[in-house]
Structures are given as C-alpha cells and as structure tokens.
Tab-separated table of C-alpha atoms in Angstrom:
chain	number	residue	atom	x	y	z
N	786	UNK	CA	12.390	-4.173	-15.552
N	787	UNK	CA	11.845	-3.277	-11.815
N	788	UNK	CA	9.746	-6.159	-10.403
N	789	UNK	CA	8.570	-7.771	-7.138
N	790	UNK	CA	7.297	-11.297	-7.204
N	791	UNK	CA	5.671	-12.872	-4.117
N	792	UNK	CA	5.550	-16.672	-3.316
N	793	UNK	CA	4.626	-18.844	-0.416
N	794	UNK	CA	1.198	-18.411	0.082
N	795	UNK	CA	-1.355	-21.557	0.433
N	796	UNK	CA	-3.799	-22.849	2.723
N	797	UNK	CA	-2.835	-23.258	6.486
N	798	UNK	CA	-4.970	-24.414	9.517
N	799	UNK	CA	-5.583	-21.922	12.297
N	800	UNK	CA	-2.260	-22.020	14.574
N	801	UNK	CA	-0.121	-23.055	11.677
N	802	UNK	CA	2.856	-21.147	10.291
N	803	UNK	CA	3.881	-19.978	6.678
N	804	UNK	CA	6.802	-18.051	5.373
N	805	UNK	CA	6.228	-15.756	2.523
N	806	UNK	CA	9.001	-14.569	0.057
N	807	UNK	CA	9.351	-11.652	-2.187
N	808	UNK	CA	11.968	-11.533	-4.888
N	809	UNK	CA	13.058	-8.403	-6.141
N	810	UNK	CA	14.856	-7.684	-9.516
N	811	UNK	CA	15.623	-4.711	-11.709
N	812	UNK	CA	16.838	-2.392	-8.882
N	813	UNK	CA	19.375	-2.142	-6.037
N	814	UNK	CA	17.730	-3.792	-3.326
N	815	UNK	CA	19.962	-2.470	-0.632
N	816	UNK	CA	18.824	1.023	-1.369
N	817	UNK	CA	15.114	0.614	-0.398
N	818	UNK	CA	12.916	0.138	2.650
N	819	UNK	CA	10.370	-2.547	2.168
N	820	UNK	CA	6.826	-3.557	3.329
N	821	UNK	CA	4.221	-6.156	3.366
N	822	UNK	CA	0.570	-5.021	2.868
N	823	UNK	CA	-2.457	-7.383	2.913
N	824	UNK	CA	-6.077	-7.205	1.294
N	825	UNK	CA	-8.819	-9.249	2.024
N	826	UNK	CA	-10.382	-10.009	-1.465
N	827	UNK	CA	-12.902	-7.144	-2.168
N	828	UNK	CA	-11.728	-5.050	0.850
N	829	UNK	CA	-9.409	-2.382	1.562
N	830	UNK	CA	-5.417	-2.311	2.181
N	831	UNK	CA	-3.834	-2.957	5.467
N	832	UNK	CA	-0.306	-2.356	6.114
N	833	UNK	CA	1.318	-5.363	7.993
N	834	UNK	CA	4.954	-4.719	8.526
N	835	UNK	CA	7.923	-2.778	7.220
N	836	UNK	CA	11.734	-2.941	7.338
N	837	UNK	CA	14.455	-0.495	6.410
N	838	UNK	CA	17.209	-0.704	3.919
N	839	UNK	CA	19.474	-2.771	6.151
N	840	UNK	CA	17.187	-4.347	8.471
N	841	UNK	CA	18.052	-2.271	11.455
N	842	UNK	CA	14.429	-1.202	11.785
N	843	UNK	CA	11.387	-2.950	11.512
N	844	UNK	CA	7.606	-2.069	12.449
N	845	UNK	CA	4.307	-4.024	12.779
N	846	UNK	CA	0.797	-3.599	12.777
N	847	UNK	CA	-0.709	-4.416	16.246
N	848	UNK	CA	-2.603	-7.018	14.718
N	849	UNK	CA	0.334	-9.073	13.739
N	850	UNK	CA	2.868	-8.021	16.366
N	851	UNK	CA	4.474	-10.852	18.068
N	852	UNK	CA	3.221	-13.231	15.553
N	853	UNK	CA	4.791	-12.107	12.359
N	854	UNK	CA	8.663	-11.320	11.735
N	855	UNK	CA	9.889	-9.369	8.587
N	856	UNK	CA	13.363	-10.025	7.425
N	857	UNK	CA	15.395	-9.435	4.304
N	858	UNK	CA	18.557	-10.904	2.601
N	859	UNK	CA	20.499	-8.649	0.464
N	860	UNK	CA	22.498	-11.629	-1.003
N	861	UNK	CA	19.335	-13.045	-2.398
N	862	UNK	CA	17.591	-9.697	-2.954
N	863	UNK	CA	14.618	-11.101	-1.080
N	864	UNK	CA	12.236	-10.050	1.482
N	865	UNK	CA	10.462	-12.458	3.896
N	866	UNK	CA	7.505	-12.652	6.241
N	867	UNK	CA	7.555	-15.342	8.799
N	868	UNK	CA	3.817	-15.780	9.956
N	869	UNK	CA	3.273	-18.060	13.164
N	870	UNK	CA	0.041	-18.672	15.160
N	871	UNK	CA	-2.100	-17.944	12.168
N	872	UNK	CA	-5.687	-16.947	12.443
N	873	UNK	CA	-8.599	-17.037	10.291
N	874	UNK	CA	-8.484	-13.159	9.898
N	875	UNK	CA	-5.070	-13.390	8.730
N	876	UNK	CA	-6.831	-14.724	5.359
N	877	UNK	CA	-5.815	-12.372	2.665
N	878	UNK	CA	-3.652	-11.571	-0.529
N	879	UNK	CA	-0.169	-10.316	0.829
N	880	UNK	CA	1.642	-7.928	-1.262
N	881	UNK	CA	5.238	-6.623	-1.003
N	882	UNK	CA	5.963	-3.125	-1.689
N	883	UNK	CA	9.161	-1.055	-2.083
N	884	UNK	CA	9.402	2.170	-0.293
N	885	UNK	CA	10.841	5.477	-2.290
N	886	UNK	CA	13.381	5.805	0.264
N	887	UNK	CA	15.782	4.048	2.772
N	888	UNK	CA	13.010	3.674	5.274
N	889	UNK	CA	9.795	1.683	5.423
N	890	UNK	CA	8.101	4.732	6.621
N	891	UNK	CA	8.609	8.242	5.527
N	892	UNK	CA	8.150	7.414	2.044
N	893	UNK	CA	5.342	6.171	-0.159
N	894	UNK	CA	5.313	2.723	-1.801
N	895	UNK	CA	6.290	3.057	-5.667
N	896	UNK	CA	6.440	-0.570	-6.792
N	897	UNK	CA	3.995	-3.167	-5.749
N	898	UNK	CA	3.979	-7.122	-6.447
N	899	UNK	CA	0.977	-8.896	-7.401
N	900	UNK	CA	0.437	-10.801	-4.084
N	901	UNK	CA	0.409	-14.315	-2.937
N	902	UNK	CA	-2.882	-15.577	-1.244
N	903	UNK	CA	-2.848	-16.888	2.397
N	904	UNK	CA	-5.940	-18.651	3.411
N	905	UNK	CA	-6.111	-19.830	7.240
N	906	UNK	CA	-8.973	-22.462	7.445
N	907	UNK	CA	-9.575	-25.545	9.183
Y	625	UNK	CA	-2.774	4.967	15.308
Y	626	UNK	CA	-3.875	7.667	12.761
Y	627	UNK	CA	-7.194	6.757	11.277
Y	628	UNK	CA	-7.826	7.665	7.731
Y	629	UNK	CA	-11.460	8.352	6.724
Y	630	UNK	CA	-12.025	8.701	2.989
Y	631	UNK	CA	-15.358	10.022	1.378
Y	632	UNK	CA	-17.477	9.632	-0.402
Y	633	UNK	CA	-17.403	5.660	-0.374
Y	634	UNK	CA	-18.488	5.697	-4.080
Y	635	UNK	CA	-18.514	8.508	-6.464
Y	636	UNK	CA	-20.530	8.063	-9.795
Y	637	UNK	CA	-19.644	10.280	-12.530
Y	638	UNK	CA	-19.251	10.410	-16.447
Y	639	UNK	CA	-16.036	10.552	-18.513
Y	640	UNK	CA	-14.996	14.099	-18.823
Y	641	UNK	CA	-16.266	15.171	-15.294
Y	642	UNK	CA	-14.160	16.247	-12.407
Y	643	UNK	CA	-13.793	13.861	-9.503
Y	644	UNK	CA	-12.877	15.393	-5.923
Y	645	UNK	CA	-12.031	12.728	-3.379
Y	646	UNK	CA	-11.402	13.522	0.360
Y	647	UNK	CA	-9.127	11.857	3.098
Y	648	UNK	CA	-9.598	13.008	6.464
Y	649	UNK	CA	-6.940	12.057	9.294
Y	650	UNK	CA	-7.992	11.571	13.045
Y	651	UNK	CA	-4.344	13.281	13.835
Y	652	UNK	CA	-2.024	15.655	12.088
Y	653	UNK	CA	-0.217	13.975	9.310
Y	654	UNK	CA	3.396	14.964	9.798
Y	655	UNK	CA	5.221	16.702	6.977
Y	656	UNK	CA	2.473	15.804	4.699
Y	657	UNK	CA	3.204	12.149	4.403
Y	658	UNK	CA	0.233	11.363	2.603
Y	659	UNK	CA	-0.007	9.334	-0.572
Y	660	UNK	CA	-2.758	8.377	-3.010
Y	661	UNK	CA	-2.981	5.078	-4.887
Y	662	UNK	CA	-5.144	3.836	-7.606
Y	663	UNK	CA	-6.395	0.097	-7.795
Y	664	UNK	CA	-7.894	-1.682	-10.489
Y	665	UNK	CA	-9.468	-5.240	-9.970
Y	666	UNK	CA	-7.363	-7.949	-10.219
Y	667	UNK	CA	-4.333	-5.240	-10.137
Y	668	UNK	CA	-1.737	-4.282	-7.485
Y	669	UNK	CA	-2.118	-0.563	-6.439
Y	670	UNK	CA	-0.270	1.978	-8.143
Y	671	UNK	CA	1.215	5.213	-6.584
Y	672	UNK	CA	-0.269	8.341	-7.953
Y	673	UNK	CA	0.627	11.004	-5.458
Y	674	UNK	CA	3.098	11.377	-2.404
Y	675	UNK	CA	3.889	14.019	-0.201
Y	676	UNK	CA	0.192	15.184	-0.481
Y	677	UNK	CA	0.952	16.877	-3.837
Y	678	UNK	CA	3.682	15.594	-5.801
Y	679	UNK	CA	2.910	13.151	-8.668
Y	680	UNK	CA	4.614	9.817	-9.167
Y	681	UNK	CA	6.731	9.026	-12.158
Y	682	UNK	CA	4.440	8.816	-15.198
Y	683	UNK	CA	1.186	9.928	-13.744
Y	684	UNK	CA	-0.786	12.429	-16.064
Y	685	UNK	CA	-1.179	15.877	-14.880
Y	686	UNK	CA	-4.903	15.443	-14.850
Y	687	UNK	CA	-4.359	13.909	-11.281
Y	688	UNK	CA	-3.417	16.354	-8.532
Y	689	UNK	CA	-3.151	16.304	-4.701
Y	690	UNK	CA	-3.610	18.902	-2.028
Y	691	UNK	CA	-4.047	19.556	1.610
Y	692	UNK	CA	-2.148	19.339	4.909
Y	693	UNK	CA	-2.531	18.686	8.636
Y	694	UNK	CA	-5.757	16.428	8.667
Y	695	UNK	CA	-7.580	17.321	5.459
Y	696	UNK	CA	-6.504	16.070	1.900
Y	697	UNK	CA	-7.982	15.913	-1.466
Y	698	UNK	CA	-7.153	13.959	-4.679
Y	699	UNK	CA	-8.687	15.574	-7.705
Y	700	UNK	CA	-9.014	14.343	-11.061
Y	701	UNK	CA	-9.592	17.184	-13.671
Y	702	UNK	CA	-11.245	15.264	-16.466
Y	703	UNK	CA	-12.124	11.703	-15.961
Y	704	UNK	CA	-10.734	9.305	-18.738
Y	705	UNK	CA	-12.305	5.970	-19.082
Y	706	UNK	CA	-9.190	4.367	-17.620
Y	707	UNK	CA	-9.616	6.218	-14.423
Y	708	UNK	CA	-12.601	4.365	-12.943
Y	709	UNK	CA	-11.103	2.429	-10.057
Y	710	UNK	CA	-10.651	2.277	-6.305
Y	711	UNK	CA	-8.360	5.205	-4.791
Y	712	UNK	CA	-6.941	4.575	-1.386
Y	713	UNK	CA	-5.014	7.361	0.681
Y	714	UNK	CA	-2.271	6.270	2.992
Y	715	UNK	CA	-0.353	8.051	5.764
Y	716	UNK	CA	3.390	7.144	6.205
Y	717	UNK	CA	4.744	9.492	8.678
Y	718	UNK	CA	3.648	7.593	11.667
Y	719	UNK	CA	3.742	4.090	12.642
Y	720	UNK	CA	1.501	1.843	12.129
Y	721	UNK	CA	1.321	3.129	8.649
Y	722	UNK	CA	-2.308	3.297	7.709
Y	723	UNK	CA	-4.594	3.432	4.741
Y	724	UNK	CA	-7.997	4.877	4.230
Y	725	UNK	CA	-11.058	2.496	3.319
Y	726	UNK	CA	-10.956	3.726	-0.323
Y	727	UNK	CA	-13.237	5.385	-2.613
Y	728	UNK	CA	-14.750	3.749	-5.738
Y	729	UNK	CA	-14.931	5.898	-8.750
Y	730	UNK	CA	-17.632	4.355	-11.153
Y	731	UNK	CA	-19.324	5.284	-14.517
Y	732	UNK	CA	-22.503	6.886	-14.046
C-alpha cells in the first residue's frame, strides 16, 4: 500500500525548534518530488516547502524561508522538515505530500499523509 | 506569488444537482498547472483533477475540470452524497505553489 506517515509534531514554545519526519512506503521514494503542506484546523491549505527527487532543488513559502529546512534521505525513504525560530502562526497540521513527478513543482500532489500537529505556544 | 480566488465560498445544493466551482488566478497559470482537491472532515486532501482537466486515478467521471490562463472550473455533474466536502484549487507551475481558499459544497 502506498503510504505517507508523518511524525514529530508536538507543543513547542515560541522561538523553539522541531523536526518533522515523513516515512514513505509502497513506492520508489527516489522517483518523486515531495512537499510539506500545512493547515490550521478549520482553515485552508498552505504549501510550506518542496524538494525534488534527488534533493537538488528546494523551494519555500516566504512565510518560512530562512527558518525551515526541507531534506530527504533515500536510504530511509524519509522526508524531513527542520523548523527553527517557531512562531505562534506556525501552529497547524503538517501534511507531507507526494508529487506525481520528479519535481515538487510542475505536478500535482497525488498521495497525502494524515498529518502531524504542531502547536507553538508559551 | 499567484493568488487563487475560489468562488463561491459555500455552495448549497441537493443530491443529484450540478455543482460548478470557480477558481480565478491573479496571473496566468503556465501550462495549465492547475489541480483540484477534495477534502472531507478529518481526512487528508484527495487529488481529483490535474493539468486543469485530467482526472486522477480512480476519480469518477462525474468530476470534470476545464479552463486555462486565469479562469478554471470544477464541475460535478450530479452530486452524490459522498461529494459534499470542501474543494481546493492549486497552481503548481510557479513557486511558491499556492492554494485557493476553498469552496464548501454543503447539502441544501
């Protein structure tokens, strides 16, 4: 079964750090671009960051640029999001998503994980 | 950044009726890199349409997408009970990738 499972969410104080993980299974991880998309409960979707199939190209939303870093490990079939200098407005459910092609852009997201919740609060 | 505006915000319809959802972009969406997703409460989004008009795997043919440039439409020909949900458009041809604010299709 093709599956993405996120982990690493939790409660963190403003200014703190957190590292999210996304474990992929059921497909050849190296063949696909990947992204993180977040959603405040009850609100809409916001693309956060993306990475192409080999990690050679990455992209970020302006709201997280300079604070978040996306990476991937083909040996572990895993996607990561290192989040530093966290703010209250980063509070959301974070989904990882697979692009239909090699790039994180130029193709839609056909597989999504259920998400991991991040709460930034003092 | 390409801003996507979806309308209406809420669509109240009965099962069997036709639903027409609009997504307007602030700039041209290159090569029709436009997708539609369906999301139900407590679930992850599901890809319905990519490339503005191509149905994703397993999506029933009552769902269709059309449009180009800055104006795109998702049509559900006859609403089934399981179609009542929130629908998002997304452009993925220009970074940052962006989503519309969503249209909720509710039972009238």
